[in-house]
C-alpha positions as semicolon CSV with decimal commas, in nm:
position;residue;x (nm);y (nm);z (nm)
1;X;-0,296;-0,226;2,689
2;X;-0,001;-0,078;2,644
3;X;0,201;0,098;2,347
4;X;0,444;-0,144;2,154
5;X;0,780;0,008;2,094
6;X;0,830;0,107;1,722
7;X;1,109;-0,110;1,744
8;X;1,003;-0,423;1,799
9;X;1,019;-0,692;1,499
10;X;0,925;-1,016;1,533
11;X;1,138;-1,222;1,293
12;X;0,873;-1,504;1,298
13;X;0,523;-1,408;1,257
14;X;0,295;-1,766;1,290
15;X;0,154;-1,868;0,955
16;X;-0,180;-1,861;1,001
17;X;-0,138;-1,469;1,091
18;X;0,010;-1,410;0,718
19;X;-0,229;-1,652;0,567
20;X;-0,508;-1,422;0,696
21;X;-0,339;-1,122;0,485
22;X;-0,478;-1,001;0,188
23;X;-0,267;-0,746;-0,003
24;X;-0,462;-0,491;-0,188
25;X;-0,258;-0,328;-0,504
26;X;-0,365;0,017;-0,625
27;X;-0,260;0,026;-0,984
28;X;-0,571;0,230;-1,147
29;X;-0,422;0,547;-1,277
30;X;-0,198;0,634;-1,522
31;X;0,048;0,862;-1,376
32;X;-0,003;1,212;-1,600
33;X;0,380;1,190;-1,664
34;X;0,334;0,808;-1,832
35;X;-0,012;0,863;-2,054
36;X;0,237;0,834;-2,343
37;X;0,387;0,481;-2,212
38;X;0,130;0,326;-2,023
39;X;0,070;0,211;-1,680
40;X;0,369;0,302;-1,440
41;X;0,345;-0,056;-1,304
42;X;0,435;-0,203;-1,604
43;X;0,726;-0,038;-1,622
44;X;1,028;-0,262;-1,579
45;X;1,258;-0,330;-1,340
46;X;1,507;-0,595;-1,480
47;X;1,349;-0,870;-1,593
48;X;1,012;-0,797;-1,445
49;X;0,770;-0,533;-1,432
50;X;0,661;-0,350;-1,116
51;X;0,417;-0,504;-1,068
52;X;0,563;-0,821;-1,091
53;X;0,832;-0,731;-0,898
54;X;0,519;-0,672;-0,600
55;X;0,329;-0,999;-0,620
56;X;0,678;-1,196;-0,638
57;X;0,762;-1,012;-0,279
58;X;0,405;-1,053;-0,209
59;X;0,468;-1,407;-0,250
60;X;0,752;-1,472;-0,097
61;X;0,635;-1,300;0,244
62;X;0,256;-1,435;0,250
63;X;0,270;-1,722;0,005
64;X;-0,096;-1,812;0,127
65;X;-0,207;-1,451;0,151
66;X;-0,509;-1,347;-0,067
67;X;-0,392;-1,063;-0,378
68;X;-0,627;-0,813;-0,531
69;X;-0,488;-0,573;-0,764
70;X;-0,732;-0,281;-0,848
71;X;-0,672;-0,184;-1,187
72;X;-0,864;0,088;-1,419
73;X;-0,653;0,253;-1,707
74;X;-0,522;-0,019;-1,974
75;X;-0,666;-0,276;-1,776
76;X;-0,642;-0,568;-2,005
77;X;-0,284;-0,476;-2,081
78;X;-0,173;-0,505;-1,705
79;X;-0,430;-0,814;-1,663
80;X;-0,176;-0,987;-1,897
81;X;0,108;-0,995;-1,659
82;X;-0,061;-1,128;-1,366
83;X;-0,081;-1,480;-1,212
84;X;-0,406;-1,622;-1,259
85;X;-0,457;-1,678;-0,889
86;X;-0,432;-1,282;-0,812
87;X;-0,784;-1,147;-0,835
88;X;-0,865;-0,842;-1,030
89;X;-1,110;-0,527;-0,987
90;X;-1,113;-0,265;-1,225
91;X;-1,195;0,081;-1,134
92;X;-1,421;0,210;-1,472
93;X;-1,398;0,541;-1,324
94;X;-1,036;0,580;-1,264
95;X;-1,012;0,893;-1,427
96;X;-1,308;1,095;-1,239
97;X;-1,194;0,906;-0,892
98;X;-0,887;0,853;-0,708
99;X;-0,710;0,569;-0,470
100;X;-1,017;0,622;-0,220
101;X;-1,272;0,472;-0,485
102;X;-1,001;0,221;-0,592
103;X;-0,975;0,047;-0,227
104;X;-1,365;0,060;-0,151
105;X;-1,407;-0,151;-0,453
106;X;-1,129;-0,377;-0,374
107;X;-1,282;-0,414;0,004
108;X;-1,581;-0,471;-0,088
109;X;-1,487;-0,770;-0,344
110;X;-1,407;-0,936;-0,005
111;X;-1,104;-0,976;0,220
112;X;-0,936;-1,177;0,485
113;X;-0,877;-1,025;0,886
114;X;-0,609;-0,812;0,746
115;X;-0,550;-0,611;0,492
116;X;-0,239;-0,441;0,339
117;X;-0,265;-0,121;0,140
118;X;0,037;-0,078;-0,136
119;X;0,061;0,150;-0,421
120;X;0,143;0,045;-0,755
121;X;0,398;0,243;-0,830
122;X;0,650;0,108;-0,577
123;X;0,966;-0,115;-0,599
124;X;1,111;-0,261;-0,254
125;X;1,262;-0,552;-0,136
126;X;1,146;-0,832;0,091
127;X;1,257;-0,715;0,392
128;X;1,005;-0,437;0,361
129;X;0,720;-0,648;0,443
130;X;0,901;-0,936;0,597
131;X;1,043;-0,769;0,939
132;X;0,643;-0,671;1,013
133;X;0,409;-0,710;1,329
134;X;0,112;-0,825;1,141
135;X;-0,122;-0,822;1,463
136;X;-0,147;-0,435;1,489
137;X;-0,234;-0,230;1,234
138;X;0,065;-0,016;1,106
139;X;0,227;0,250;0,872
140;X;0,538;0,221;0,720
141;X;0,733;0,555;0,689
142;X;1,103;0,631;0,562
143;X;1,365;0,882;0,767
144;X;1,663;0,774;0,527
145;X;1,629;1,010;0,200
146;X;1,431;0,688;0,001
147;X;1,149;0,916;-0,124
148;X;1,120;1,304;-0,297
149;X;1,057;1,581;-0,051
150;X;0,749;1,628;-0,265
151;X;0,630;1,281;-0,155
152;X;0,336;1,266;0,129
153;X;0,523;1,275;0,492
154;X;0,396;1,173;0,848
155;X;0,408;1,330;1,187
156;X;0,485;1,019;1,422
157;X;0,457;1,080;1,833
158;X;0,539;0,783;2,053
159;X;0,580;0,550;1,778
160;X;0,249;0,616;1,617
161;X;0,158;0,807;1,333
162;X;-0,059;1,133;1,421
163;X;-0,095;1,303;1,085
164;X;-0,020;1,289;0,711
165;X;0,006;1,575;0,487
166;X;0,287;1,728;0,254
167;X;0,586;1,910;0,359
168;X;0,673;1,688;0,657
169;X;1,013;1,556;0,662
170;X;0,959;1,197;0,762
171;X;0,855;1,021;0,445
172;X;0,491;0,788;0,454
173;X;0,616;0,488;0,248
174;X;0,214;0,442;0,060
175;X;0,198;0,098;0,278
176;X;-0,011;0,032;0,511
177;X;-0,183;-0,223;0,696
178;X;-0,492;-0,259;0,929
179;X;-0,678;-0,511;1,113
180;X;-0,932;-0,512;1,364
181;X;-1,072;-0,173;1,486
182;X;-0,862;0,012;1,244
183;X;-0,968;-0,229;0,894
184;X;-1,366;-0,106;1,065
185;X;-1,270;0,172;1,038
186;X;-1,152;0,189;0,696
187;X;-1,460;-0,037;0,581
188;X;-1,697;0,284;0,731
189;X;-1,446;0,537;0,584
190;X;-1,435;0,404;0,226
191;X;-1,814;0,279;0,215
192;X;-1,870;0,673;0,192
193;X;-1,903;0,739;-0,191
194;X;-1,832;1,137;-0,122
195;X;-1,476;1,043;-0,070
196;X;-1,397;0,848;-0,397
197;X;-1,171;1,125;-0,522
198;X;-0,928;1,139;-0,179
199;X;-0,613;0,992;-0,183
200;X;-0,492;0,719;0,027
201;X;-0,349;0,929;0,281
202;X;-0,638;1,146;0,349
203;X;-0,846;0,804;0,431
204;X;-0,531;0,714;0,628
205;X;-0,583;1,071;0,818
206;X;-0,990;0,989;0,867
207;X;-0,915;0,652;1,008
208;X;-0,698;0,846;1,254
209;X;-0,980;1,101;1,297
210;X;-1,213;0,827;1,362
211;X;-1,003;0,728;1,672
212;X;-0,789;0,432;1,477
213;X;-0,431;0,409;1,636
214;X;-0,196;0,293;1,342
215;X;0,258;0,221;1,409
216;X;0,476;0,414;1,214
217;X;0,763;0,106;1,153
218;X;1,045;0,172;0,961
219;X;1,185;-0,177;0,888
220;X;1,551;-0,320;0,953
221;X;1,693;-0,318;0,561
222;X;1,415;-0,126;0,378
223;X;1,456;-0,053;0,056
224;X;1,206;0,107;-0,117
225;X;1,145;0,325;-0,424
226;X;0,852;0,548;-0,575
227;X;0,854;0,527;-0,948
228;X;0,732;0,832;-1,118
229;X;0,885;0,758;-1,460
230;X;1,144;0,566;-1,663
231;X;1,423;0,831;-1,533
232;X;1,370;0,684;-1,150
233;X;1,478;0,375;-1,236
């Protein structure tokens, strides 16, 4: 079959599609620059935390989609801003593991036909999730200055992504989404309890290994924002 531009955004996705969605939020660690506040997605951004700020967008894009928000370090503080409907996994060993162990637990508490991947620690607007092809699995990435140059990056050839790693100038923007062969894939990759204390990216880069083809999509009017502390606000 062949390779669908990077370019191409459907504006209208079918329900059903989005309704198939569930959105996995990895909120488990602390963030060694916040021990002293807290969880970074309880930080706020106006009147609402991060994380609030997520499941709202969430929401608004896929309000049928399924939510599971893995937490692990003040759990029951973060539990206390979340809609009841939004499940909840806790990560007991957040502190020995890393994202890896985070999203096998979350995957294997059950999920729709797709599944999208998004760090806690982010702030971005609808339009980040709501200009998407949800029937290919994808990567979104940032080549406007949005993120640190010490942030992950992505090598992208022909509109997909190849490799992720630091030092690359293109900017991975920690969401991601896969269905079909590429959510296998990730299902094999994370069952694997040997990789609990990789990040996200480096299961990213084994699902790539493995022979999963994932977009890099920048979309029309992203705006997005990694939160390392109070001062990036």
């Amino acid at each position: 079959m062949p390779y669908k531009s990077q370019t191409r955004f459907i504006t209208s996705i079918r329900s059903v599609e989005r309704d198939n969605i569930t959105s996995i939020i990895l909120a488990a660690g602390a963030g060694y620059r916040m021990k002293s506040y807290g969880p970074k997605c309880l930080l706020r951004v106006g009147e609402k935390t991060i994380i609030e700020h997520q499941i709202h967008n969430i929401r608004t894009v896929m309000p049928k989609g399924d939510i599971i928000v893995s937490l692990g370090f003040e759990c029951d503080r973060v539990m206390r801003h979340l809609p009841l409907e939004v499940r909840v996994v806790e990560n007991q060993l957040h502190e020995e593991t890393n994202t890896a162990e985070s999203l096998r637990l979350s995957i294997n508490n059950g999920i729709r036909s797709g599944v999208l991947v998004i760090h806690g620690d982010l702030v971005f607007n609808t339009e980040t999730l709501s200009k998407c092809d949800y029937t290919e699995s994808f990567i979104l990435y940032d080549t406007k200055d949005q993120f640190k140059e010490s942030e992950v990056g992505v090598t992208v050839n022909k509109g997909l992504a190849t490799r992720m790693g630091y030092g690359l100038k293109d900017k991975w923007a920690q969401i991601s989404y896969f269905t079909g062969k590429e959510l296998k894939l990730l299902r094999s990759v994370c069952k694997n309890r040997e990789r609990s204390r990789m990040y996200t990216f480096e299961i990213i880069n084994e699902v790539l290994d493995s022979g999963g083809q994932l977009r890099a999509v920048e979309p029309e009017d992203m705006q997005i924002k990694d939160i390392d502390s109070s001062k990036d606000l």
